[in-house]
Tab-separated table of C-alpha atoms and ligand atoms in Angstrom:
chain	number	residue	atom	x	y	z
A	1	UNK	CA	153.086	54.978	154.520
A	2	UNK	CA	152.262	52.345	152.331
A	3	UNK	CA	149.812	52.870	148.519
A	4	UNK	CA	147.244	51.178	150.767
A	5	UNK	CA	146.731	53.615	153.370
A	6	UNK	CA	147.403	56.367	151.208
A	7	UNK	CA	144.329	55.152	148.962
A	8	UNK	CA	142.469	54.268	152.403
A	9	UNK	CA	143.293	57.822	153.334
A	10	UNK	CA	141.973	59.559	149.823
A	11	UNK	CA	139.404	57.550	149.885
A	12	UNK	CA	138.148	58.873	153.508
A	13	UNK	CA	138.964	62.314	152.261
A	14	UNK	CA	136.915	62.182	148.885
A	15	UNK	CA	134.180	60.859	151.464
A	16	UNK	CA	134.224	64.020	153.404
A	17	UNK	CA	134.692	66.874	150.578
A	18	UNK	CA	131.817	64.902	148.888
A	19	UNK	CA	129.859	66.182	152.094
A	20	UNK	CA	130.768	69.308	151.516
A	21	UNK	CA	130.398	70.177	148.041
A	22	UNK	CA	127.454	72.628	147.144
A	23	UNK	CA	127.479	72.966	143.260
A	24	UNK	CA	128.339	70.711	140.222
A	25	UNK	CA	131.775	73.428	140.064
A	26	UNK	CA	132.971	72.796	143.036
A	27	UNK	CA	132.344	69.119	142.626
A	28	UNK	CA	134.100	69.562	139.245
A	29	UNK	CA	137.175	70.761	140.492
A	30	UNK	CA	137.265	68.049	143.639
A	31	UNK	CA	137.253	65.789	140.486
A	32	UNK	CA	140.283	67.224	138.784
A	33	UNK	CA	142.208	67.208	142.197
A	34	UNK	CA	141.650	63.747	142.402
A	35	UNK	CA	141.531	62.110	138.846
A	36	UNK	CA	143.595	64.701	136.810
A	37	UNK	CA	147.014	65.109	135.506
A	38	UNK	CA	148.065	65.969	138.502
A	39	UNK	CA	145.706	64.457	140.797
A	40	UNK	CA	146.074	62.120	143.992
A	41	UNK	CA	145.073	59.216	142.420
A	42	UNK	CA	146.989	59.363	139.454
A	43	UNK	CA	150.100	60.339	141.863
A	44	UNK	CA	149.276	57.351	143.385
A	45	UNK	CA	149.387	55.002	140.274
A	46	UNK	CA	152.702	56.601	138.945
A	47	UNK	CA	154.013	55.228	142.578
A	48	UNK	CA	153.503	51.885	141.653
A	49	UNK	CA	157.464	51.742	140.355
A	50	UNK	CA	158.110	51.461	143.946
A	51	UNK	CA	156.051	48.461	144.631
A	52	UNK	CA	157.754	44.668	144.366
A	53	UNK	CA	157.019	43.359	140.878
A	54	UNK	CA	155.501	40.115	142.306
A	55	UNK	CA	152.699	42.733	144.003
A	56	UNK	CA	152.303	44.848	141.276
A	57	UNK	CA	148.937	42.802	139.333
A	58	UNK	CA	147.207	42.896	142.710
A	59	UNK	CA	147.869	45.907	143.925
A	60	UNK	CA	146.930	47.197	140.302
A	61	UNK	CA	143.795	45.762	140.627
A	62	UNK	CA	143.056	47.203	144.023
A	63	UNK	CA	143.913	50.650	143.145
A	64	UNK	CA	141.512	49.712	139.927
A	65	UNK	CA	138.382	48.803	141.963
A	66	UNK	CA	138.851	52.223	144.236
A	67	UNK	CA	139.722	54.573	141.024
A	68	UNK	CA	136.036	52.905	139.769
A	69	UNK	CA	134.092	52.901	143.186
A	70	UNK	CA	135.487	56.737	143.418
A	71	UNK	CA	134.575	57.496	140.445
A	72	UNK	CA	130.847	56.226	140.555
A	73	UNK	CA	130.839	58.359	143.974
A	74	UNK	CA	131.885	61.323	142.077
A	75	UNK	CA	129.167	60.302	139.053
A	76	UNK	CA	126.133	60.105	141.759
A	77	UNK	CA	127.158	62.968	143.379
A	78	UNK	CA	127.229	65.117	140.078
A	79	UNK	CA	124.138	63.854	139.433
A	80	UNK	CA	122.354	64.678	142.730
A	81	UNK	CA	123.975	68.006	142.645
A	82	UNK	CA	122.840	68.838	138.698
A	83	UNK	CA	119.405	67.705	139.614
A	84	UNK	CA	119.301	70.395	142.215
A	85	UNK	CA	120.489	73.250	140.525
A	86	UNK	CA	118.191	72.473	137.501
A	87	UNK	CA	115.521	72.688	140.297
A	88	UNK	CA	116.711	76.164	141.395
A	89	UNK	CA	116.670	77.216	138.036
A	90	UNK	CA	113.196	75.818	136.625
A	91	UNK	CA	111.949	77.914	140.275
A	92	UNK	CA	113.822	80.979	139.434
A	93	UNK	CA	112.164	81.049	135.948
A	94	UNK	CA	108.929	80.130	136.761
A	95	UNK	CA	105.937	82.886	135.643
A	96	UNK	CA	103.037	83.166	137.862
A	97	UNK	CA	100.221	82.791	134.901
A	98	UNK	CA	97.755	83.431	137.882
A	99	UNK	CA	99.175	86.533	138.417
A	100	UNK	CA	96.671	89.921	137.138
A	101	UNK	CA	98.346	92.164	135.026
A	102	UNK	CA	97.310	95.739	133.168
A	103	UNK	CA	95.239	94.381	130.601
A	104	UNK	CA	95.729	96.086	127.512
A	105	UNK	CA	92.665	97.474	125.945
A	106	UNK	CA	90.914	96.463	123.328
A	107	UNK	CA	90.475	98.676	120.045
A	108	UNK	CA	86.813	99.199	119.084
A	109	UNK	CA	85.531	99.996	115.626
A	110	UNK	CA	85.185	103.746	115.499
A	111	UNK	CA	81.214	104.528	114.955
A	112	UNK	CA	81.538	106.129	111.636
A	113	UNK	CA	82.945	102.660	109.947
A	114	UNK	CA	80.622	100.486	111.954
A	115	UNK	CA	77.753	102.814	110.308
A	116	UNK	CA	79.545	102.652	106.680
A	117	UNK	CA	79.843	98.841	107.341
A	118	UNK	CA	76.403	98.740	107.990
A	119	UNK	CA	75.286	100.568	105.176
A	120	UNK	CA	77.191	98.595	102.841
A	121	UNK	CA	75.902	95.708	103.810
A	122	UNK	CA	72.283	96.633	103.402
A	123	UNK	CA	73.284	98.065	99.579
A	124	UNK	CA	75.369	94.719	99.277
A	125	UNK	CA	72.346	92.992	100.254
A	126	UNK	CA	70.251	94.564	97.533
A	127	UNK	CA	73.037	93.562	94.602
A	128	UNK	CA	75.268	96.318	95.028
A	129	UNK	CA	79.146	96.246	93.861
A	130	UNK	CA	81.385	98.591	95.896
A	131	UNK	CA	84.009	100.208	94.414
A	132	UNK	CA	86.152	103.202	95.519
A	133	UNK	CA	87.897	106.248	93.403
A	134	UNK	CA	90.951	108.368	93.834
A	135	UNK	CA	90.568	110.820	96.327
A	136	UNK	CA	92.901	113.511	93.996
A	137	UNK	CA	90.617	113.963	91.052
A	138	UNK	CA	90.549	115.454	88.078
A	139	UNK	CA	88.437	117.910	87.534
A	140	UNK	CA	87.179	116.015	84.395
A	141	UNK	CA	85.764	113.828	86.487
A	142	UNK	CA	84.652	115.591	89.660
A	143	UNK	CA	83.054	118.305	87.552
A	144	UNK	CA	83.195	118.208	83.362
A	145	UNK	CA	81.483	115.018	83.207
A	146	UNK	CA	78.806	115.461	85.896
A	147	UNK	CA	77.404	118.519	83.863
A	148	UNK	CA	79.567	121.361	85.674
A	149	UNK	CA	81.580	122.887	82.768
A	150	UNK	CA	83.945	125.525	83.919
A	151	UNK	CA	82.688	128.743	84.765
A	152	UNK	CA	79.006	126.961	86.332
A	153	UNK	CA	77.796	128.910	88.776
A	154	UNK	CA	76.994	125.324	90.680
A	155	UNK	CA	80.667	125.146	91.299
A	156	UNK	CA	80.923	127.628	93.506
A	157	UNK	CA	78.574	125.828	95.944
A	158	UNK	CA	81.513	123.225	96.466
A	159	UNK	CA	83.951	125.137	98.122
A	160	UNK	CA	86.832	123.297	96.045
A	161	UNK	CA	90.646	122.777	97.146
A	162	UNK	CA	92.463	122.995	93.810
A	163	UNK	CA	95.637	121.166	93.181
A	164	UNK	CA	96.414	122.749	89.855
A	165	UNK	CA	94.118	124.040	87.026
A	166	UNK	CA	93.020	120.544	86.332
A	167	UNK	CA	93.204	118.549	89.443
A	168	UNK	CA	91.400	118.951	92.877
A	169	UNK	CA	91.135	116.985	95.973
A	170	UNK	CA	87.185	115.491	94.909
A	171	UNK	CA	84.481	117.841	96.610
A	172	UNK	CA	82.088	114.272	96.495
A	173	UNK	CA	82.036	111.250	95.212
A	174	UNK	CA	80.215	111.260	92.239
A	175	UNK	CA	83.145	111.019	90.171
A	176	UNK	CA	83.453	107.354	91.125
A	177	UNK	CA	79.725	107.485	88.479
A	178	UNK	CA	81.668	109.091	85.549
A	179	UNK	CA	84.588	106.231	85.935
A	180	UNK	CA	82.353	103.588	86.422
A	181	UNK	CA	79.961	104.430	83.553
A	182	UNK	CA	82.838	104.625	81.125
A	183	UNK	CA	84.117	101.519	81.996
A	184	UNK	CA	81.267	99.162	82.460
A	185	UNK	CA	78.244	98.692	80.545
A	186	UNK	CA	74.926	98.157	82.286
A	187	UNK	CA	73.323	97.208	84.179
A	188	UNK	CA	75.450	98.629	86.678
A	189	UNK	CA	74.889	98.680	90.444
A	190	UNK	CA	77.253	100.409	92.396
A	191	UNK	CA	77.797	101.913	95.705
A	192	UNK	CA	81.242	104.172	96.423
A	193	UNK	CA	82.076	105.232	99.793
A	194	UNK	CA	84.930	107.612	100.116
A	195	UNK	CA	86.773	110.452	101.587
A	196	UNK	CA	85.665	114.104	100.334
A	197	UNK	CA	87.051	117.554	100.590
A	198	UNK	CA	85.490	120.848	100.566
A	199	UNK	CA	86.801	124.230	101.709
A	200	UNK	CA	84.600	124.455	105.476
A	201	UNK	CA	85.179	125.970	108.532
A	202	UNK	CA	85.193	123.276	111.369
A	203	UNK	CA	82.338	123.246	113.777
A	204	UNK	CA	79.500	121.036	114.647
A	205	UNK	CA	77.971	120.364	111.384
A	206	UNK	CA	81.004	120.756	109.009
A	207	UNK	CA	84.320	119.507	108.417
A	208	UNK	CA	86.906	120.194	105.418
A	209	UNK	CA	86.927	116.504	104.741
A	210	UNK	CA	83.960	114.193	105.167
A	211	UNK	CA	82.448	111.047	103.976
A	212	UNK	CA	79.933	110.311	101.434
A	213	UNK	CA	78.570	106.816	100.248
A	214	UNK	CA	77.352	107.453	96.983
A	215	UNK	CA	75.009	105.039	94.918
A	216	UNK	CA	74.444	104.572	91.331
A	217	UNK	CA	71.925	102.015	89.432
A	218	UNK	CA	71.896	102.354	85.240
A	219	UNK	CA	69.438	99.666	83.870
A	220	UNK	CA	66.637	99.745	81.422
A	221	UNK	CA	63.351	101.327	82.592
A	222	UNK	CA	64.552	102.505	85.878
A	223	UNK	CA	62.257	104.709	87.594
A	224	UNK	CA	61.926	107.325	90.151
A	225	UNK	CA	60.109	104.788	91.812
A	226	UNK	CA	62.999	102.631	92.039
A	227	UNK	CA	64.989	105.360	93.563
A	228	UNK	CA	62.135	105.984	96.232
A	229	UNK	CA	62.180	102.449	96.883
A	230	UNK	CA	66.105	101.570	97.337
A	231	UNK	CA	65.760	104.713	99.581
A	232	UNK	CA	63.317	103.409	101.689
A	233	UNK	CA	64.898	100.287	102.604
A	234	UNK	CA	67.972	101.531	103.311
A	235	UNK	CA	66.819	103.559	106.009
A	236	UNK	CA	64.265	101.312	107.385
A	237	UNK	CA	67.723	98.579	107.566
A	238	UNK	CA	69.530	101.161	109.377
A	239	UNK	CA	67.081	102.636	111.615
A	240	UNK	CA	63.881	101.018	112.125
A	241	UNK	CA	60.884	100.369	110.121
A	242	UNK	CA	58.963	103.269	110.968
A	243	UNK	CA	61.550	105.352	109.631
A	244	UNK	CA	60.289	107.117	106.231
A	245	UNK	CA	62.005	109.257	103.554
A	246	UNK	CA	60.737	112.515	102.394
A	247	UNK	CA	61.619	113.665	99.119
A	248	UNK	CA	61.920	117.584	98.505
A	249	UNK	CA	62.636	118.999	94.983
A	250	UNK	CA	66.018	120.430	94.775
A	251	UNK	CA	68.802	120.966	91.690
A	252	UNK	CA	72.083	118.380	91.141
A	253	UNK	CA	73.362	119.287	87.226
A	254	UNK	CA	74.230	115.675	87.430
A	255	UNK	CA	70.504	114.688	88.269
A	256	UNK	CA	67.271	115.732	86.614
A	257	UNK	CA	64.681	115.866	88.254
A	258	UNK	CA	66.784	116.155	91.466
A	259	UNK	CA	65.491	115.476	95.752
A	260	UNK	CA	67.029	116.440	98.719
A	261	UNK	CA	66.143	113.320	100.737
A	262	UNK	CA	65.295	113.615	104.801
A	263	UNK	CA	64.551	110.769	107.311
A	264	UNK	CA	62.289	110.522	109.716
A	265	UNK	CA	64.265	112.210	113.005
A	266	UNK	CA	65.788	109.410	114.681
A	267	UNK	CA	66.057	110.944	117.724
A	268	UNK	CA	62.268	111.858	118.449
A	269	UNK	CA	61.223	109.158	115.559
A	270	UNK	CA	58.935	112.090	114.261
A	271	UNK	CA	57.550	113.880	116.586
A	272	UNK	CA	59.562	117.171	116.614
A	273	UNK	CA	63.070	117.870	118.866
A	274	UNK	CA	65.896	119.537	119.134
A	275	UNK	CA	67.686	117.392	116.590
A	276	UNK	CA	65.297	118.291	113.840
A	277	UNK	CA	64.798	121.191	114.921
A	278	UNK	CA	60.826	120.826	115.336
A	279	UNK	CA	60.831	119.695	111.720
A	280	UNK	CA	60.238	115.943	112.752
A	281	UNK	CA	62.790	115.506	109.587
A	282	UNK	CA	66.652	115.385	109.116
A	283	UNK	CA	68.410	116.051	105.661
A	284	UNK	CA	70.767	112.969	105.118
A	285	UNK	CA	71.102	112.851	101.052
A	286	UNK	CA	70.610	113.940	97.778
A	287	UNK	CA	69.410	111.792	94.692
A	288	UNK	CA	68.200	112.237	91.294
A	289	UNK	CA	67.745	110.711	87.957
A	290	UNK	CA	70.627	110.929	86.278
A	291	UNK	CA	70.848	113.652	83.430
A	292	UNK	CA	70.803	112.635	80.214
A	293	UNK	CA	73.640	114.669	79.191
A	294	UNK	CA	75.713	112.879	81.796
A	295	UNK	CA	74.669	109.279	80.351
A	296	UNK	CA	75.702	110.504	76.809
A	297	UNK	CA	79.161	112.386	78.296
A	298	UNK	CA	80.034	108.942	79.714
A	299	UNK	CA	79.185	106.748	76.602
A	300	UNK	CA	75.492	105.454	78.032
A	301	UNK	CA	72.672	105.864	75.797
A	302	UNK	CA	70.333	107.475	77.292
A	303	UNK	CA	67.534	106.471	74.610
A	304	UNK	CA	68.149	102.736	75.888
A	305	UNK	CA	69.088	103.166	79.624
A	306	UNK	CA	68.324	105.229	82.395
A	307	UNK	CA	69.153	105.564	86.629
A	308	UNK	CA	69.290	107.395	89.442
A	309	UNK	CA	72.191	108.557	91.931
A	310	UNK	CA	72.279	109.318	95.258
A	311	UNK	CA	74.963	110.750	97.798
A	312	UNK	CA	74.884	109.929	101.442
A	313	UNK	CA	76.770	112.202	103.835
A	314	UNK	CA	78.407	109.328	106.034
A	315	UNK	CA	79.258	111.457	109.160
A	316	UNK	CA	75.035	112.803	109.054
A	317	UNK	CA	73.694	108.753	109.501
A	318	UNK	CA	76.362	108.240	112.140
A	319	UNK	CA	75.616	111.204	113.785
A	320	UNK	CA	71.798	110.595	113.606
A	321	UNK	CA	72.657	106.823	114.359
A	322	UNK	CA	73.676	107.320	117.540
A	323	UNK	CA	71.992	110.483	118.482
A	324	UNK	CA	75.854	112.594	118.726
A	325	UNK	CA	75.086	116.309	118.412
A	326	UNK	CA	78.543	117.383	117.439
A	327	UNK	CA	80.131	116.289	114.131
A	328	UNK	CA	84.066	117.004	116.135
A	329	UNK	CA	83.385	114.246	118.234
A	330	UNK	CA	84.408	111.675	115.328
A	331	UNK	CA	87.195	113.255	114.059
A	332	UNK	CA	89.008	114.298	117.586
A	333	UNK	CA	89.531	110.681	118.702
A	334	UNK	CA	88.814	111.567	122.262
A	335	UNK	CA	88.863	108.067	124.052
A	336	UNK	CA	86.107	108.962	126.873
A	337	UNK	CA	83.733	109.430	123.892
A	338	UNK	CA	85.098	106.508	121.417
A	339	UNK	CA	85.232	104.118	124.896
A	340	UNK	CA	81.149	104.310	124.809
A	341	UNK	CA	81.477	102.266	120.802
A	342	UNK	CA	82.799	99.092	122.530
B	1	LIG	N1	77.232	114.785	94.840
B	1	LIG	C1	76.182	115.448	95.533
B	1	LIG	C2	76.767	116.249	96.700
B	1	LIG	O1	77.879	116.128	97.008
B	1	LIG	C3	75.175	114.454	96.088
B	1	LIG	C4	74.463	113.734	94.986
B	1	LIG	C5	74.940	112.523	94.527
B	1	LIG	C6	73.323	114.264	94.434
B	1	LIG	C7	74.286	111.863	93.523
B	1	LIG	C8	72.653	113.587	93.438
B	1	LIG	C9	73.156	112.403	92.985
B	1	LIG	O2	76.136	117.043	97.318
């Protein structure tokens, strides 16, 4: 057989594997077997020693235009052939967006902060800083400088973790008023909302830690009247305007005079229940104006400047807030009752 036919024939037979190729590997090899080292076509070219010299430019050139024509087969082929198998691939990988998943659920603010946020916001409203305290205290501070010397019979009423002699996990937040009044000078307008710890048994009404948001306003000339007042609008923010405070006498060593302060009952909005027990009332804070001896203890003269104090139990408003009978409920972190906050 001459080089023509044999190129005739690899050209017919690079025709028909061409037909039968299915990937770009296959194709890849069919390309090797004919263009490589040891290929057809390159067998074919070394033949040329055989041919007559006078032949040799043509038939150089012939075997030239196949080897191209071949080649450009090969080319297009790849191409169709990586074209489709990107295809498969982009199909393979798609994601259904459409398709409905388990939708993760969304958080919710827990009812306690979302009552704390609101309260701050009403004593932020009325020119209040906040500003928080440690929640190990010393007992300087939770108790010496609030007018409870050691040995007070008033301490025993707090139901105090001790640490050591000297330190104790803070039974309220008043401290936060002996730190602040010895390192600020008035006026001062404060409100410090905190974790507290007291000795309790758990059940509806108690809890060995708690939450109080307490308040503190030192200024010249302030009055019980201004105490009554900053009461007044705090709970007419959170809970309606026909809400009311009532002030009862009671006894704070920091405060003097001192009030136990109830709210109208939010729950029967006066008119007697359950909730209040009948009473038309519920106990949320106590307040006072702040003793003397407790200005002077923390460097405030108390010739010059006077204010009052107050301490609001956080979990009480939340409770009364949103009419929850039992205190557990915001500390278990059951999710059928925290689902109902979102
Ligand atoms: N610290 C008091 C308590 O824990 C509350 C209070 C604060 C009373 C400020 C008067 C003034 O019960």
């Amino acid at each position: 057989m001459g080089i023509r036919e044999d190129l005739e024939k690899i050209g017919q037979d690079l025709q028909t594997e061409l037909g039968k190729v299915a990937d770009t590997q296959a194709l890849e090899q069919l390309k090797v077997h004919l263009l490589g080292k040891k290929g057809s076509l390159t067998a074919l070219l070394r033949g040329m020693g055989s041919v007559a010299p006078e032949d040799r430019p043509k038939m150089g050139q012939i075997i030239n235009e196949r080897r191209a024509e071949m080649q450009e087969a090969l080319e297009s082929k790849m191409r169709e052939l990586s074209l489709a198998e990107k295809e498969r691939r982009l199909k393979k990988e798609a994601l259904d967006i459409t398709e409905p998943r388990d939708i993760p659920e969304i958080g919710a603010v827990h009812p306690t902060q979302a009552v704390l946020r609101e309260v701050l916001d009403c004593f932020i409203g009325l020119g209040f800083d906040v500003v928080e305290g440690p929640e190990v205290e010393l007992d300087h501070y939770n108790f010496e400088l609030l007018n409870l010397p050691k040995n007070h019979p008033a301490r025993d009423a707090q139901d105090t973790f001790y640490v050591d002699d000297n330190i104790v996990m803070r039974t309220h937040t008043s401290p936060v008023q002996a730190r602040v009044m010895l390192s600020r000078k008035p006026p001062i307008r404060i409100v410090c909302p905190g974790r507290v710890f007291r000795a309790d048994e758990i059940d509806a009404t108690h809890s060995p830690v708690f939450h109080q948001i307490e308040g503190l306003v030192i200024d010249e000339n302030v009055t019980m009247g201004d105490l009554k007042g900053t009461l007044d609008a705090f709970a007419k923010k959170l809970y309606g305007a026909d809400i009311t405070t009532r002030f009862r006498p009671s006894f704070f060593p920091f405060t003097e005079p001192s009030a136990e302060v109830d709210l109208t009952c939010f729950n029967c909005r006066g008119k007697g229940c359950r909730m209040c027990k009948g009473t038309g009332y519920i106990e949320v804070l106590g307040c006072g104006m702040v003793n003397p001896r407790v200005l002077e203890m923390c460097g405030i003269d108390p010739e010059k400047y006077s204010g009052f104090a107050f301490g609001i139990g956080l979990e009480r408003i939340t409770l009364l807030r949103y009419g929850i009978t039992d205190m557990r409920l915001l500390y278990e972190g059951d999710l059928r009752f925290l689902r109902q906050f979102r």
